Amino acid sequence: MAIGDAAYIKKINRSLIISKIIEHGMISRADLSKITKLTRATISVQAADLLNEELIVESQQEHNNVGRKPIMLSLNRKAGYALGIDLEYRHITFTLSDLIGCPVQSTTIEIHNSNYDEILEILINQINVFKEQSSSSHFGLVGIGIAVHGIVTNDQLINFVPRYQWRNKDLKGDLKKSINIPIIIENNANLCSFAEKVFQHHQSDNLLSISMYSGIGVGVLIKGEPLKGYHGYAGEMGHMIVVPEGIPCKCGNMGCWELYASESSFFKELAEKLHKTNLTYQDVQKLFLSEDPTACDQMEHLIKYVSIGLNNIINLLNPETIVLNSELLKLYPDTINKIKANLTSSVSHYSELLISELGKNASVMGACALVIKNFLEIPELSFNVENGAFDENCINFEKNKSLA
């Protein structure tokens, strides 16, 4: 066997072992051997290397059986950190996670304009803050993932961000001039779908995640892989026309889906009808609880258009799992069943329709997870919330707010 072949096989084995350690949270060498079908000698050599690198740690598990306690292997979650950034309209969220994707700190910075150079400076300054905070760990800040609410090419160039009116921006290249850390630029909806797969729906290889906040973005996984299209533009279904000659959209079309079925469109129209400004989720929840006819009618209107878009997407892609990412849908009674009742076509087929549990954290959690996957050089990533790896501090992570 050629040396190159041996090195390649060793790399494949390492990747498999790391994946299984993460999937199980804690696992013994013997169980690793059974699951991976690798010899105990191979497991021992690989484990020794990973321990020397401080990428995994050993611990003894309590048990009631007679004999030696098994020595368990787990990922050294504090060996390094990943930074996820959600580049949203009017604010930027920075979330730092450990190596099992558990958020440890989050900062939101409000922005009051769309000037590219000013936002670039904010990104550089904040990244350097998190880099310094991570410097005491063995690997430090292992990478940065940035979620962009717009079109991102396969080369990670920003083609167009409607809300900012950015065109043809090389954000990755501009950041690289000041920051020597691996950077990933990705569409926010793609990162949401990746997060749903990694943290929630491990067995679903055909999954749609539909983010419904400032617009509508659709992340599509087909056979476990993101659907990106020829240049990377696939998934811009928020700009699917559902009302011919309808409301003009910043994309240049008229009657786009997101103008009728996004949270931003709902809040805008409801505020106008009620002659109010700055409606919050709490305000809307109170209106729903009091069965305010204007708010309820507006919600039924949104459900109607959500259903129209879903019918089109289901017929196109035949997904297994559809995840609607919306805080608004959680506030209205029986939303999912009302949407399902509108999906009556005999040619539309899907398995599961639900509201995301990750909510607005999905983008940054997906960004962190993708950074971790690339850093560990593993083909698949699966964080199991139920295996005890995620503790209370992980779910209720620190949140800070600052202004710019």
Short mmCIF file of C-alpha atoms in Angstrom, two decimals:
data_model
loop_
_atom_site.label_atom_id
_atom_site.label_comp_id
_atom_site.label_asym_id
_atom_site.label_seq_id
_atom_site.Cartn_x
_atom_site.Cartn_y
_atom_site.Cartn_z
CA MET A 1 0.00 0.00 0.00
CA ALA A 2 1.30 3.46 -0.88
CA ILE A 3 2.07 5.87 1.97
CA GLY A 4 -0.52 8.29 0.66
CA ASP A 5 -3.18 5.58 0.84
CA ALA A 6 -2.30 4.78 4.47
CA ALA A 7 -2.48 8.47 5.42
CA TYR A 8 -5.84 8.82 3.68
CA ILE A 9 -7.29 5.78 5.47
CA LYS A 10 -6.01 7.09 8.80
CA LYS A 11 -7.72 10.43 8.11
CA ILE A 12 -10.99 8.67 7.24
CA ASN A 13 -10.81 6.58 10.42
CA ARG A 14 -10.09 9.68 12.51
CA SER A 15 -13.07 11.45 11.00
CA LEU A 16 -15.35 8.49 11.72
CA ILE A 17 -14.17 8.18 15.32
CA ILE A 18 -14.66 11.90 16.05
CA SER A 19 -18.14 11.80 14.51
CA LYS A 20 -19.20 8.88 16.70
CA ILE A 21 -17.73 10.42 19.86
CA ILE A 22 -19.77 13.58 19.20
CA GLU A 23 -22.91 11.64 18.31
CA HIS A 24 -22.83 9.62 21.54
CA GLY A 25 -21.49 12.35 23.83
CA MET A 26 -19.45 9.83 25.83
CA ILE A 27 -18.34 6.43 24.59
CA SER A 28 -15.80 3.77 25.51
CA ARG A 29 -13.05 2.49 23.22
CA ALA A 30 -14.72 -0.93 23.14
CA ASP A 31 -18.05 0.52 22.03
CA LEU A 32 -16.32 2.70 19.45
CA SER A 33 -14.77 -0.42 17.99
CA LYS A 34 -18.16 -2.15 17.78
CA ILE A 35 -19.92 0.82 16.20
CA THR A 36 -17.22 1.77 13.70
CA LYS A 37 -16.12 -1.83 12.90
CA LEU A 38 -12.52 -0.68 13.42
CA THR A 39 -10.07 -2.84 15.35
CA ARG A 40 -9.36 -2.04 18.99
CA ALA A 41 -5.76 -1.37 18.07
CA THR A 42 -6.82 1.24 15.51
CA ILE A 43 -9.15 2.85 18.05
CA SER A 44 -6.39 2.95 20.67
CA VAL A 45 -3.88 4.60 18.32
CA GLN A 46 -6.38 7.18 17.11
CA ALA A 47 -7.59 7.92 20.64
CA ALA A 48 -4.00 8.42 21.82
CA ASP A 49 -3.40 10.93 19.02
CA LEU A 50 -6.61 12.83 19.78
CA LEU A 51 -5.77 12.90 23.50
CA ASN A 52 -2.31 14.30 22.73
CA GLU A 53 -3.92 16.99 20.62
CA GLU A 54 -6.28 17.76 23.54
CA LEU A 55 -9.23 17.35 21.18
CA ILE A 56 -10.80 14.65 23.35
CA VAL A 57 -10.74 13.90 27.08
CA GLU A 58 -11.08 10.78 29.22
CA SER A 59 -13.41 10.27 32.16
CA GLN A 60 -14.67 7.33 34.22
CA GLN A 61 -18.37 6.57 34.12
CA GLU A 62 -20.18 5.51 37.26
CA HIS A 63 -21.65 2.01 37.09
CA ASN A 64 -22.93 -0.61 39.50
CA ASN A 65 -21.35 -3.67 37.91
CA VAL A 66 -18.42 -5.52 39.40
CA GLY A 67 -15.09 -4.78 37.78
CA ARG A 68 -13.23 -1.81 36.40
CA LYS A 69 -15.15 1.32 35.56
CA PRO A 70 -15.11 1.93 31.80
CA ILE A 71 -12.98 4.84 30.61
CA MET A 72 -15.12 7.08 28.45
CA LEU A 73 -14.02 9.34 25.63
CA SER A 74 -15.70 12.64 24.86
CA LEU A 75 -14.93 15.72 22.82
CA ASN A 76 -13.05 18.39 24.73
CA ARG A 77 -15.79 20.97 24.28
CA LYS A 78 -13.67 23.80 25.72
CA ALA A 79 -10.63 23.12 23.55
CA GLY A 80 -11.75 25.84 21.14
CA TYR A 81 -14.68 28.00 20.15
CA ALA A 82 -16.71 28.81 17.04
CA LEU A 83 -18.20 32.21 16.28
CA GLY A 84 -21.53 32.47 14.46
CA ILE A 85 -22.70 35.84 13.13
CA ASP A 86 -26.21 36.61 11.93
CA LEU A 87 -26.00 39.69 9.68
CA GLU A 88 -29.65 40.68 10.00
CA TYR A 89 -31.41 43.87 8.97
CA ARG A 90 -30.89 46.59 11.64
CA HIS A 91 -28.90 44.36 13.96
CA ILE A 92 -26.05 41.87 14.03
CA THR A 93 -25.99 38.90 16.42
CA PHE A 94 -22.67 37.36 17.48
CA THR A 95 -22.84 33.97 19.21
CA LEU A 96 -19.83 32.11 20.56
CA SER A 97 -20.21 28.35 20.99
CA ASP A 98 -18.00 25.60 22.33
CA LEU A 99 -17.04 22.61 20.19
CA ILE A 100 -20.33 20.78 20.75
CA GLY A 101 -22.29 23.74 19.43
CA CYS A 102 -23.40 24.91 22.86
CA PRO A 103 -23.76 28.73 22.92
CA VAL A 104 -21.73 30.31 25.72
CA GLN A 105 -22.12 34.01 24.93
CA SER A 106 -24.19 36.16 22.61
CA THR A 107 -24.03 39.86 21.79
CA THR A 108 -26.47 41.83 19.64
CA ILE A 109 -25.40 45.12 18.09
CA GLU A 110 -28.03 47.42 16.65
CA ILE A 111 -27.13 49.22 13.43
CA HIS A 112 -28.83 52.27 12.01
CA ASN A 113 -27.67 52.29 8.40
CA SER A 114 -26.61 49.89 5.67
CA ASN A 115 -23.17 51.37 4.93
CA TYR A 116 -20.96 48.42 4.01
CA ASP A 117 -17.68 49.90 5.29
CA GLU A 118 -19.17 50.82 8.66
CA ILE A 119 -20.66 47.36 9.13
CA LEU A 120 -17.38 45.77 8.06
CA GLU A 121 -15.61 47.75 10.79
CA ILE A 122 -18.16 46.60 13.39
CA LEU A 123 -17.61 42.99 12.33
CA ILE A 124 -13.82 43.27 12.55
CA ASN A 125 -13.92 44.91 15.99
CA GLN A 126 -16.33 42.37 17.46
CA ILE A 127 -14.53 39.38 15.95
CA ASN A 128 -11.31 40.58 17.57
CA VAL A 129 -13.12 40.83 20.93
CA PHE A 130 -14.29 37.21 20.68
CA LYS A 131 -10.88 36.11 19.41
CA GLU A 132 -9.28 37.55 22.53
CA GLN A 133 -11.90 35.93 24.78
CA SER A 134 -11.18 32.54 23.18
CA SER A 135 -7.41 32.84 23.27
CA SER A 136 -6.96 30.95 26.56
CA SER A 137 -8.38 27.75 25.05
CA HIS A 138 -6.09 25.25 23.31
CA PHE A 139 -7.24 25.96 19.75
CA GLY A 140 -8.66 29.44 20.33
CA LEU A 141 -11.25 30.72 17.88
CA VAL A 142 -11.39 27.91 15.31
CA GLY A 143 -13.51 29.69 12.73
CA ILE A 144 -16.19 32.23 11.90
CA GLY A 145 -19.50 31.57 10.14
CA ILE A 146 -21.54 34.50 8.84
CA ALA A 147 -25.22 34.19 7.94
CA VAL A 148 -26.23 36.61 5.17
CA HIS A 149 -29.89 37.38 4.47
CA GLY A 150 -29.43 37.47 0.72
CA ILE A 151 -27.87 35.69 -2.24
CA VAL A 152 -24.46 34.10 -1.63
CA THR A 153 -22.61 32.46 -4.51
CA ASN A 154 -20.86 29.11 -4.40
CA ASP A 155 -17.61 31.13 -4.11
CA GLN A 156 -18.97 32.77 -0.93
CA LEU A 157 -19.37 36.17 -2.59
CA ILE A 158 -22.40 38.25 -1.63
CA ASN A 159 -24.34 38.77 -4.84
CA PHE A 160 -27.27 40.75 -3.44
CA VAL A 161 -28.77 41.64 -0.05
CA PRO A 162 -32.18 43.26 -0.67
CA ARG A 163 -32.56 44.92 2.73
CA TYR A 164 -29.09 46.48 2.61
CA GLN A 165 -29.09 46.93 -1.17
CA TRP A 166 -25.58 45.42 -1.22
CA ARG A 167 -24.41 44.05 -4.54
CA ASN A 168 -21.29 42.03 -5.35
CA LYS A 169 -19.54 42.35 -1.98
CA ASP A 170 -16.52 40.21 -1.10
CA LEU A 171 -17.09 40.23 2.64
CA LYS A 172 -14.90 37.20 3.20
CA GLY A 173 -11.99 38.75 1.31
CA ASP A 174 -12.39 42.08 3.10
CA LEU A 175 -12.42 40.39 6.51
CA LYS A 176 -9.38 38.28 5.59
CA LYS A 177 -7.34 41.48 5.23
CA SER A 178 -7.62 42.02 8.97
CA ILE A 179 -8.44 38.59 10.43
CA ASN A 180 -6.39 35.43 10.02
CA ILE A 181 -9.09 32.95 10.99
CA PRO A 182 -11.08 30.59 8.70
CA ILE A 183 -14.27 32.34 7.55
CA ILE A 184 -17.42 30.91 5.97
CA ILE A 185 -20.06 33.11 4.29
CA GLU A 186 -23.41 31.40 3.78
CA ASN A 187 -27.06 32.23 3.16
CA ASN A 188 -28.96 32.37 6.46
CA ALA A 189 -31.70 29.98 5.33
CA ASN A 190 -29.13 27.34 4.36
CA LEU A 191 -27.60 27.66 7.82
CA CYS A 192 -31.05 27.31 9.42
CA SER A 193 -31.68 24.06 7.57
CA PHE A 194 -28.22 22.81 8.56
CA ALA A 195 -28.94 23.67 12.21
CA GLU A 196 -32.25 21.80 12.10
CA LYS A 197 -30.47 18.72 10.77
CA VAL A 198 -27.56 18.91 13.24
CA PHE A 199 -29.47 19.75 16.41
CA GLN A 200 -32.99 18.38 15.91
CA HIS A 201 -33.83 16.22 12.89
CA HIS A 202 -30.81 13.92 12.61
CA GLN A 203 -32.54 11.28 10.52
CA SER A 204 -34.18 13.63 8.01
CA ASP A 205 -32.12 13.85 4.82
CA ASN A 206 -34.76 15.75 2.84
CA LEU A 207 -35.54 18.82 4.89
CA LEU A 208 -36.83 22.35 4.28
CA SER A 209 -36.29 25.17 6.74
CA ILE A 210 -38.37 28.27 6.03
CA SER A 211 -37.25 31.39 7.88
CA MET A 212 -40.10 33.92 8.07
CA TYR A 213 -38.76 36.99 9.88
CA SER A 214 -37.58 40.04 7.90
CA GLY A 215 -38.38 38.21 4.66
CA ILE A 216 -38.68 34.57 3.67
CA GLY A 217 -35.66 32.38 3.09
CA VAL A 218 -35.77 28.67 2.33
CA GLY A 219 -32.91 26.32 3.12
CA VAL A 220 -33.15 22.99 1.29
CA LEU A 221 -31.40 19.75 2.16
CA ILE A 222 -31.68 16.95 -0.41
CA LYS A 223 -30.13 13.62 0.63
CA GLY A 224 -28.43 15.50 3.46
CA GLU A 225 -26.72 18.01 1.18
CA PRO A 226 -27.68 21.67 0.64
CA LEU A 227 -29.39 22.47 -2.64
CA LYS A 228 -27.52 25.48 -4.02
CA GLY A 229 -28.10 25.51 -7.74
CA TYR A 230 -25.74 26.48 -10.56
CA HIS A 231 -24.24 29.63 -8.97
CA GLY A 232 -25.51 29.14 -5.41
CA TYR A 233 -28.74 31.09 -5.87
CA ALA A 234 -31.19 28.25 -5.17
CA GLY A 235 -33.67 28.66 -2.33
CA GLU A 236 -34.73 32.28 -2.92
CA MET A 237 -38.37 31.21 -2.73
CA GLY A 238 -39.35 34.28 -0.77
CA HIS A 239 -39.27 35.96 -4.19
CA MET A 240 -41.59 33.41 -5.74
CA ILE A 241 -44.53 35.36 -7.19
CA VAL A 242 -47.80 34.43 -5.49
CA VAL A 243 -49.83 37.51 -6.51
CA PRO A 244 -49.35 38.57 -10.17
CA GLU A 245 -49.06 42.38 -10.42
CA GLY A 246 -49.03 42.52 -6.61
CA ILE A 247 -47.02 44.61 -4.16
CA PRO A 248 -43.69 45.83 -5.62
CA CYS A 249 -40.64 44.12 -4.09
CA LYS A 250 -37.09 45.44 -3.66
CA CYS A 251 -35.91 42.49 -5.76
CA GLY A 252 -37.55 44.08 -8.83
CA ASN A 253 -40.57 41.75 -9.07
CA MET A 254 -44.14 42.30 -7.93
CA GLY A 255 -46.22 40.06 -5.66
CA CYS A 256 -43.36 38.14 -4.01
CA TRP A 257 -44.27 35.55 -1.37
CA GLU A 258 -42.40 37.29 1.45
CA LEU A 259 -44.50 40.44 0.99
CA TYR A 260 -47.57 38.44 2.04
CA ALA A 261 -46.30 35.67 4.34
CA SER A 262 -43.34 37.02 6.34
CA GLU A 263 -43.48 38.34 9.89
CA SER A 264 -42.29 41.77 8.76
CA SER A 265 -45.21 42.05 6.31
CA PHE A 266 -47.63 40.97 9.06
CA PHE A 267 -46.38 43.54 11.57
CA LYS A 268 -46.32 46.31 8.98
CA GLU A 269 -49.90 45.71 7.80
CA LEU A 270 -51.31 45.18 11.29
CA ALA A 271 -49.64 48.35 12.60
CA GLU A 272 -51.16 50.34 9.74
CA LYS A 273 -54.64 48.93 10.37
CA LEU A 274 -54.44 49.59 14.12
CA HIS A 275 -52.77 53.01 13.64
CA LYS A 276 -49.92 51.95 15.91
CA THR A 277 -46.14 51.84 15.60
CA ASN A 278 -43.51 49.44 16.90
CA LEU A 279 -45.77 46.48 17.57
CA THR A 280 -44.03 43.71 19.51
CA TYR A 281 -44.65 39.97 19.84
CA GLN A 282 -46.09 40.68 23.30
CA ASP A 283 -48.53 43.20 21.82
CA VAL A 284 -49.66 40.73 19.17
CA GLN A 285 -50.01 37.92 21.71
CA LYS A 286 -52.35 40.09 23.80
CA LEU A 287 -54.39 40.86 20.69
CA PHE A 288 -54.69 37.16 19.89
CA LEU A 289 -55.65 36.29 23.48
CA SER A 290 -58.39 38.94 23.40
CA GLU A 291 -59.49 37.63 19.99
CA ASP A 292 -59.04 41.05 18.42
CA PRO A 293 -60.79 40.72 15.03
CA THR A 294 -58.27 42.85 13.12
CA ALA A 295 -55.26 40.89 14.41
CA CYS A 296 -56.96 37.52 13.91
CA ASP A 297 -58.08 38.40 10.38
CA GLN A 298 -54.55 39.52 9.55
CA MET A 299 -53.17 36.23 10.88
CA GLU A 300 -55.63 34.19 8.85
CA HIS A 301 -54.52 36.21 5.82
CA LEU A 302 -50.87 35.31 6.55
CA ILE A 303 -51.74 31.61 7.02
CA LYS A 304 -53.49 31.63 3.65
CA TYR A 305 -50.39 32.91 1.86
CA VAL A 306 -48.00 30.70 3.84
CA SER A 307 -50.08 27.77 2.60
CA ILE A 308 -50.00 28.96 -1.03
CA GLY A 309 -46.20 29.08 -0.99
CA LEU A 310 -45.91 25.75 0.80
CA ASN A 311 -48.14 24.06 -1.78
CA ASN A 312 -45.80 25.22 -4.53
CA ILE A 313 -42.64 24.17 -2.68
CA ILE A 314 -44.01 20.74 -1.69
CA ASN A 315 -44.98 20.00 -5.27
CA LEU A 316 -41.51 21.02 -6.46
CA LEU A 317 -39.36 19.24 -3.88
CA ASN A 318 -41.40 16.50 -2.14
CA PRO A 319 -39.68 17.11 1.24
CA GLU A 320 -39.71 14.76 4.20
CA THR A 321 -39.58 17.44 6.92
CA ILE A 322 -40.75 21.05 6.70
CA VAL A 323 -39.68 23.36 9.53
CA LEU A 324 -41.32 26.79 9.76
CA ASN A 325 -39.06 29.17 11.65
CA SER A 326 -41.37 31.84 13.07
CA GLU A 327 -42.05 33.21 16.54
CA LEU A 328 -45.35 34.61 15.29
CA LEU A 329 -46.76 31.20 14.36
CA LYS A 330 -46.18 30.03 17.94
CA LEU A 331 -48.49 32.74 19.29
CA TYR A 332 -51.60 31.90 17.29
CA PRO A 333 -53.80 28.93 18.27
CA ASP A 334 -53.62 25.74 16.19
CA THR A 335 -51.50 27.33 13.46
CA ILE A 336 -49.93 24.16 12.11
CA ASN A 337 -53.25 22.35 11.76
CA LYS A 338 -54.74 25.35 9.97
CA ILE A 339 -51.85 25.34 7.50
CA LYS A 340 -52.12 21.58 7.03
CA ALA A 341 -55.83 21.96 6.28
CA ASN A 342 -54.88 24.14 3.32
CA LEU A 343 -52.42 21.58 1.92
CA THR A 344 -55.10 19.44 0.30
CA SER A 345 -53.68 18.72 -3.14
CA SER A 346 -53.67 15.02 -3.99
CA VAL A 347 -50.24 15.38 -5.60
CA SER A 348 -48.60 17.13 -2.60
CA HIS A 349 -46.63 14.79 -0.35
CA TYR A 350 -44.57 15.47 2.78
CA SER A 351 -44.02 13.63 6.05
CA GLU A 352 -43.80 16.24 8.80
CA LEU A 353 -44.67 19.93 9.20
CA LEU A 354 -43.70 21.74 12.40
CA ILE A 355 -42.49 25.00 13.95
CA SER A 356 -38.79 25.29 14.73
CA GLU A 357 -37.66 24.90 18.33
CA LEU A 358 -34.43 26.75 17.54
CA GLY A 359 -36.24 29.93 16.55
CA LYS A 360 -34.15 33.02 15.86
CA ASN A 361 -31.02 31.24 17.11
CA ALA A 362 -31.09 28.82 14.16
CA SER A 363 -28.89 30.94 11.86
CA VAL A 364 -26.06 31.48 14.33
CA MET A 365 -26.27 27.91 15.65
CA GLY A 366 -26.05 26.65 12.07
CA ALA A 367 -23.09 28.95 11.46
CA CYS A 368 -21.30 27.67 14.57
CA ALA A 369 -22.06 24.05 13.65
CA LEU A 370 -20.69 24.49 10.12
CA VAL A 371 -17.50 26.03 11.51
CA ILE A 372 -17.10 23.08 13.89
CA LYS A 373 -17.75 20.54 11.11
CA ASN A 374 -15.05 22.13 8.95
CA PHE A 375 -12.59 22.43 11.83
CA LEU A 376 -12.98 18.78 12.81
CA GLU A 377 -12.94 17.68 9.14
CA ILE A 378 -15.86 15.33 9.51
CA PRO A 379 -18.45 14.52 6.81
CA GLU A 380 -21.49 14.62 9.12
CA LEU A 381 -22.26 16.35 12.40
CA SER A 382 -24.94 15.38 14.89
CA PHE A 383 -25.31 17.03 18.28
CA ASN A 384 -27.65 15.04 20.50
CA VAL A 385 -29.51 17.28 22.94
CA GLU A 386 -30.87 14.25 24.79
CA ASN A 387 -27.53 12.64 25.60
CA GLY A 388 -26.74 15.09 28.39
CA ALA A 389 -24.12 17.07 26.50
CA PHE A 390 -26.35 20.13 26.52
CA ASP A 391 -26.81 21.46 30.03
CA GLU A 392 -28.92 24.28 31.42
CA ASN A 393 -26.12 26.79 30.97
CA CYS A 394 -26.01 25.89 27.29
CA ILE A 395 -29.70 26.56 26.72
CA ASN A 396 -29.84 29.75 28.82
CA PHE A 397 -26.63 31.26 27.53
CA GLU A 398 -25.52 34.77 28.37
CA LYS A 399 -27.00 37.52 26.20
CA ASN A 400 -25.65 41.04 25.98
CA LYS A 401 -26.92 43.97 23.99
CA SER A 402 -24.92 46.90 22.79
CA LEU A 403 -25.53 49.80 20.46
CA ALA A 404 -23.57 51.09 17.49
#
